[in-house]
Amino acid sequence: MTALLPQEIDRAITVGADTAHLARIRSFVEEVATEVALDFERVFDLKVAVSEACANAVEHARCDDMSLKVCACLRARRLTFTVTDNGMFRPPSPRWEGVSNRGLGLPLMVALMDEVTFIRTPGGGTTVSLSVLLDRDAAPSA
Amino acid sequence: MELQLASLEGVPLLELEGDIDHSNCGIVESALGEVLAGGAQMVLIDLSRVTYLDSGGICVLLSACRGVRDAGWLGVINPNQNVRRLLEIVGLLVDPSFRVFADRQAAESAVGEILSQGQRP
């Protein structure tokens, strides 16, 4: 069965920077994560983490017609989703601000993923990488 | 996401269904705000048909907890395993003004017990 699973994946979707598209992004994440046979729990975690990164990007969008690109990449048993925007990165505020996701989105991403990376790109924009190791729970080899 | 307002033993009960995310959590926030503005000290949310919840929805729950703090509690009914895990990560499960009930019957018993002690809903 494992032999039939894909060893490499490169896929992407681009949507408008609007929270109305979060459900579509989650469907994309679920499709890829299910393809590599991640269990139900980790599929959910990826959906939350990617959705949080996208919501963060939407919140920092500089203009209404900004787009959001979500890429899925599988290499060496590591599945990474990258969320790229051209907005202004602002560090999460430690204070609660209404129902904004500030202060909670980032800790959730860190809690749910095996690796989280933020890259500020020259000229503006941010790329957030969210990775899970497919063999995380496997016994270490001798 | 679907939202319906009902009541259980006189306690406001929000029945939610589907995915709660940043695009629609404002609807839940408004509904909870109206219930709290009406003076409710206990509020129940049935999460049994909620398939997904993100920080947008969690912030609404945290905010409602603050709204009833000192006087009562916010109770959620039957969150699925993944949603419950998120509630645990953000610390809601140890918040004294937050409760989790396995089903409606358990929520009804808890409410009945409190009402029998003379507290209003």
GROMACS .gro file of C-alpha atoms in nm:
model
  263
    1MET     CA    1   0.000   0.000   0.000
    2THR     CA    2   0.278   0.239   0.101
    3ALA     CA    3   0.449   0.177  -0.231
    4LEU     CA    4   0.150   0.331  -0.407
    5LEU     CA    5   0.173   0.658  -0.215
    6PRO     CA    6   0.327   0.954  -0.401
    7GLN     CA    7   0.692   1.026  -0.321
    8GLU     CA    8   0.684   1.380  -0.455
    9ILE     CA    9   0.407   1.636  -0.488
   10ASP     CA   10   0.414   1.989  -0.627
   11ARG     CA   11   0.078   2.159  -0.640
   12ALA     CA   12  -0.051   2.510  -0.588
   13ILE     CA   13  -0.365   2.717  -0.578
   14THR     CA   14  -0.405   3.092  -0.593
   15VAL     CA   15  -0.711   3.264  -0.450
   16GLY     CA   16  -0.810   3.619  -0.369
   17ALA     CA   17  -0.701   3.742  -0.026
   18ASP     CA   18  -1.041   3.703   0.134
   19THR     CA   19  -1.149   3.483   0.424
   20ALA     CA   20  -1.438   3.367   0.202
   21HIS     CA   21  -1.179   3.144   0.027
   22LEU     CA   22  -1.056   2.971   0.344
   23ALA     CA   23  -1.291   2.675   0.291
   24ARG     CA   24  -1.148   2.623  -0.059
   25ILE     CA   25  -0.794   2.635   0.078
   26ARG     CA   26  -0.885   2.376   0.342
   27SER     CA   27  -1.024   2.147   0.072
   28PHE     CA   28  -0.693   2.178  -0.113
   29VAL     CA   29  -0.499   2.091   0.204
   30GLU     CA   30  -0.726   1.797   0.280
   31GLU     CA   31  -0.692   1.661  -0.073
   32VAL     CA   32  -0.311   1.663  -0.061
   33ALA     CA   33  -0.283   1.541   0.299
   34THR     CA   34  -0.522   1.254   0.233
   35GLU     CA   35  -0.323   1.156  -0.076
   36VAL     CA   36  -0.015   1.092   0.138
   37ALA     CA   37  -0.226   0.896   0.389
   38LEU     CA   38  -0.192   1.130   0.686
   39ASP     CA   39  -0.429   1.031   0.964
   40PHE     CA   40  -0.749   1.222   1.034
   41GLU     CA   41  -0.597   1.415   1.324
   42ARG     CA   42  -0.296   1.544   1.134
   43VAL     CA   43  -0.508   1.634   0.831
   44PHE     CA   44  -0.716   1.849   1.065
   45ASP     CA   45  -0.400   2.007   1.215
   46LEU     CA   46  -0.271   2.098   0.869
   47LYS     CA   47  -0.606   2.249   0.774
   48VAL     CA   48  -0.604   2.466   1.086
   49ALA     CA   49  -0.239   2.573   1.048
   50VAL     CA   50  -0.266   2.662   0.677
   51SER     CA   51  -0.599   2.834   0.736
   52GLU     CA   52  -0.446   3.041   1.018
   53ALA     CA   53  -0.152   3.145   0.800
   54CYS     CA   54  -0.393   3.248   0.524
   55ALA     CA   55  -0.622   3.437   0.763
   56ASN     CA   56  -0.314   3.620   0.891
   57ALA     CA   57  -0.214   3.712   0.537
   58VAL     CA   58  -0.565   3.836   0.458
   59GLU     CA   59  -0.560   4.049   0.770
   60HIS     CA   60  -0.237   4.213   0.657
   61ALA     CA   61  -0.342   4.252   0.294
   62ARG     CA   62  -0.240   4.587   0.154
   63CYS     CA   63  -0.518   4.606  -0.101
   64ASP     CA   64  -0.845   4.432  -0.180
   65ASP     CA   65  -0.728   4.266  -0.500
   66MET     CA   66  -0.425   4.101  -0.340
   67SER     CA   67  -0.389   3.731  -0.404
   68LEU     CA   68  -0.277   3.449  -0.185
   69LYS     CA   69  -0.075   3.154  -0.313
   70VAL     CA   70  -0.072   2.824  -0.130
   71CYS     CA   71   0.179   2.561  -0.247
   72ALA     CA   72   0.204   2.200  -0.140
   73CYS     CA   73   0.539   2.026  -0.167
   74LEU     CA   74   0.631   1.672  -0.070
   75ARG     CA   75   1.000   1.578  -0.061
   76ALA     CA   76   1.186   1.323   0.148
   77ARG     CA   77   0.877   1.232   0.351
   78ARG     CA   78   0.825   1.596   0.452
   79LEU     CA   79   0.501   1.764   0.350
   80THR     CA   80   0.525   2.143   0.340
   81PHE     CA   81   0.257   2.399   0.269
   82THR     CA   82   0.376   2.751   0.194
   83VAL     CA   83   0.150   3.054   0.208
   84THR     CA   84   0.283   3.353   0.019
   85ASP     CA   85   0.136   3.700   0.020
   86ASN     CA   86   0.254   4.047  -0.074
   87GLY     CA   87   0.116   4.214   0.236
   88MET     CA   88   0.291   4.388   0.522
   89PHE     CA   89   0.408   4.147   0.787
   90ARG     CA   90   0.327   4.251   1.138
   91PRO     CA   91   0.429   4.047   1.436
   92PRO     CA   92   0.133   3.905   1.626
   93SER     CA   93   0.013   4.129   1.903
   94PRO     CA   94   0.016   3.980   2.250
   95ARG     CA   95  -0.312   4.157   2.330
   96TRP     CA   96  -0.658   4.035   2.242
   97GLU     CA   97  -0.816   4.251   1.978
   98GLY     CA   98  -1.178   4.155   1.935
   99VAL     CA   99  -1.215   3.841   1.730
  100SER     CA  100  -0.896   3.906   1.537
  101ASN     CA  101  -0.673   3.600   1.516
  102ARG     CA  102  -0.374   3.797   1.636
  103GLY     CA  103  -0.202   3.635   1.928
  104LEU     CA  104  -0.367   3.297   1.877
  105GLY     CA  105  -0.302   3.199   1.515
  106LEU     CA  106   0.075   3.176   1.552
  107PRO     CA  107   0.078   2.967   1.873
  108LEU     CA  108  -0.171   2.731   1.709
  109MET     CA  109   0.050   2.691   1.402
  110VAL     CA  110   0.351   2.618   1.622
  111ALA     CA  111   0.157   2.376   1.842
  112LEU     CA  112   0.014   2.178   1.552
  113MET     CA  113   0.308   2.163   1.307
  114ASP     CA  114   0.647   1.993   1.319
  115GLU     CA  115   0.813   2.304   1.173
  116VAL     CA  116   0.702   2.661   1.110
  117THR     CA  117   0.913   2.918   0.924
  118PHE     CA  118   0.846   3.284   0.843
  119ILE     CA  119   1.038   3.446   0.562
  120ARG     CA  120   1.009   3.816   0.485
  121THR     CA  121   1.074   3.865   0.119
  122PRO     CA  122   1.262   4.171  -0.010
  123GLY     CA  123   1.022   4.429  -0.144
  124GLY     CA  124   0.744   4.326   0.089
  125GLY     CA  125   0.547   4.013   0.143
  126THR     CA  126   0.578   3.713   0.366
  127THR     CA  127   0.608   3.342   0.311
  128VAL     CA  128   0.498   3.109   0.587
  129SER     CA  129   0.610   2.746   0.562
  130LEU     CA  130   0.425   2.480   0.757
  131SER     CA  131   0.571   2.130   0.758
  132VAL     CA  132   0.481   1.789   0.888
  133LEU     CA  133   0.716   1.493   0.887
  134LEU     CA  134   0.531   1.193   0.758
  135ASP     CA  135   0.744   0.953   0.961
  136ARG     CA  136   0.741   1.157   1.281
  137ASP     CA  137   0.581   0.880   1.481
  138ALA     CA  138   0.789   0.600   1.333
  139ALA     CA  139   1.038   0.427   1.560
  140PRO     CA  140   1.390   0.571   1.521
  141SER     CA  141   1.619   0.346   1.320
  142ALA     CA  142   1.914   0.194   1.499
  143MET     CA  143  -2.220   2.724   0.879
  144GLU     CA  144  -2.569   2.700   1.024
  145LEU     CA  145  -2.675   2.863   1.350
  146GLN     CA  146  -2.998   2.820   1.544
  147LEU     CA  147  -3.092   2.961   1.880
  148ALA     CA  148  -3.280   2.728   2.115
  149SER     CA  149  -3.287   2.679   2.491
  150LEU     CA  150  -3.230   2.401   2.739
  151GLU     CA  151  -3.403   2.433   3.076
  152GLY     CA  152  -3.426   2.807   3.016
  153VAL     CA  153  -3.056   2.839   2.930
  154PRO     CA  154  -2.981   2.983   2.584
  155LEU     CA  155  -2.848   2.715   2.352
  156LEU     CA  156  -2.674   2.792   2.024
  157GLU     CA  157  -2.685   2.501   1.783
  158LEU     CA  158  -2.403   2.527   1.530
  159GLU     CA  159  -2.333   2.313   1.228
  160GLY     CA  160  -2.047   2.303   0.979
  161ASP     CA  161  -1.712   2.484   0.968
  162ILE     CA  162  -1.656   2.789   1.191
  163ASP     CA  163  -1.369   2.999   1.062
  164HIS     CA  164  -1.257   3.360   1.018
  165SER     CA  165  -1.515   3.416   0.747
  166ASN     CA  166  -1.819   3.340   0.961
  167CYS     CA  167  -1.721   3.357   1.329
  168GLY     CA  168  -1.866   3.710   1.342
  169ILE     CA  169  -2.215   3.557   1.310
  170VAL     CA  170  -2.153   3.342   1.618
  171GLU     CA  171  -2.005   3.642   1.800
  172SER     CA  172  -2.317   3.851   1.730
  173ALA     CA  173  -2.552   3.574   1.844
  174LEU     CA  174  -2.354   3.523   2.165
  175GLY     CA  175  -2.338   3.898   2.220
  176GLU     CA  176  -2.718   3.926   2.202
  177VAL     CA  177  -2.765   3.638   2.446
  178LEU     CA  178  -2.518   3.790   2.693
  179ALA     CA  179  -2.671   4.136   2.654
  180GLY     CA  180  -3.000   3.976   2.761
  181GLY     CA  181  -2.841   3.896   3.096
  182ALA     CA  182  -2.777   3.523   3.054
  183GLN     CA  183  -2.532   3.387   3.309
  184MET     CA  184  -2.509   3.044   3.155
  185VAL     CA  185  -2.482   2.983   2.782
  186LEU     CA  186  -2.465   2.653   2.596
  187ILE     CA  187  -2.325   2.588   2.250
  188ASP     CA  188  -2.389   2.256   2.083
  189LEU     CA  189  -2.071   2.174   1.888
  190SER     CA  190  -2.164   1.815   1.802
  191ARG     CA  191  -2.217   1.902   1.436
  192VAL     CA  192  -1.924   2.144   1.410
  193THR     CA  193  -1.665   1.988   1.182
  194TYR     CA  194  -1.395   2.255   1.200
  195LEU     CA  195  -1.298   2.544   1.426
  196ASP     CA  196  -1.007   2.786   1.396
  197SER     CA  197  -0.872   3.074   1.604
  198GLY     CA  198  -1.154   3.298   1.480
  199GLY     CA  199  -1.409   3.071   1.646
  200ILE     CA  200  -1.189   3.013   1.949
  201CYS     CA  201  -1.158   3.389   2.008
  202VAL     CA  202  -1.537   3.413   2.009
  203LEU     CA  203  -1.554   3.141   2.276
  204LEU     CA  204  -1.282   3.311   2.484
  205SER     CA  205  -1.461   3.642   2.458
  206ALA     CA  206  -1.793   3.486   2.567
  207CYS     CA  207  -1.615   3.325   2.864
  208ARG     CA  208  -1.498   3.667   2.972
  209GLY     CA  209  -1.859   3.787   2.935
  210VAL     CA  210  -1.993   3.537   3.190
  211ARG     CA  211  -1.690   3.526   3.419
  212ASP     CA  212  -1.761   3.562   3.792
  213ALA     CA  213  -2.133   3.505   3.737
  214GLY     CA  214  -2.166   3.187   3.535
  215TRP     CA  215  -2.014   2.980   3.257
  216LEU     CA  216  -2.010   2.899   2.890
  217GLY     CA  217  -2.067   2.531   2.819
  218VAL     CA  218  -2.002   2.346   2.496
  219ILE     CA  219  -2.170   2.018   2.414
  220ASN     CA  220  -1.994   1.727   2.246
  221PRO     CA  221  -1.708   1.888   2.050
  222ASN     CA  222  -1.543   1.637   1.818
  223GLN     CA  223  -1.201   1.502   1.912
  224ASN     CA  224  -1.007   1.750   1.698
  225VAL     CA  225  -1.202   2.055   1.810
  226ARG     CA  226  -1.163   1.946   2.172
  227ARG     CA  227  -0.786   1.918   2.121
  228LEU     CA  228  -0.772   2.280   1.998
  229LEU     CA  229  -0.973   2.395   2.300
  230GLU     CA  230  -0.718   2.218   2.517
  231ILE     CA  231  -0.419   2.375   2.339
  232VAL     CA  232  -0.551   2.728   2.394
  233GLY     CA  233  -0.621   2.657   2.761
  234LEU     CA  234  -1.001   2.673   2.753
  235LEU     CA  235  -1.043   2.331   2.914
  236VAL     CA  236  -0.888   2.457   3.238
  237ASP     CA  237  -1.078   2.788   3.237
  238PRO     CA  238  -1.316   2.789   3.537
  239SER     CA  239  -1.582   2.968   3.333
  240PHE     CA  240  -1.574   2.710   3.053
  241ARG     CA  241  -1.733   2.365   3.061
  242VAL     CA  242  -1.749   2.072   2.826
  243PHE     CA  243  -2.044   1.833   2.832
  244ALA     CA  244  -2.043   1.493   2.664
  245ASP     CA  245  -2.404   1.533   2.548
  246ARG     CA  246  -2.721   1.736   2.599
  247GLN     CA  247  -2.830   1.515   2.884
  248ALA     CA  248  -2.514   1.594   3.080
  249ALA     CA  249  -2.562   1.967   3.012
  250GLU     CA  250  -2.925   1.944   3.120
  251SER     CA  251  -2.829   1.773   3.449
  252ALA     CA  252  -2.566   2.038   3.526
  253VAL     CA  253  -2.809   2.319   3.452
  254GLY     CA  254  -3.084   2.151   3.657
  255GLU     CA  255  -2.851   2.117   3.952
  256ILE     CA  256  -2.755   2.484   3.944
  257LEU     CA  257  -3.116   2.602   3.902
  258SER     CA  258  -3.221   2.386   4.198
  259GLN     CA  259  -2.974   2.587   4.405
  260GLY     CA  260  -3.166   2.901   4.321
  261GLN     CA  261  -2.937   3.057   4.059
  262ARG     CA  262  -3.114   3.208   3.761
  263PRO     CA  263  -3.022   3.102   3.409
   0.00000   0.00000   0.00000
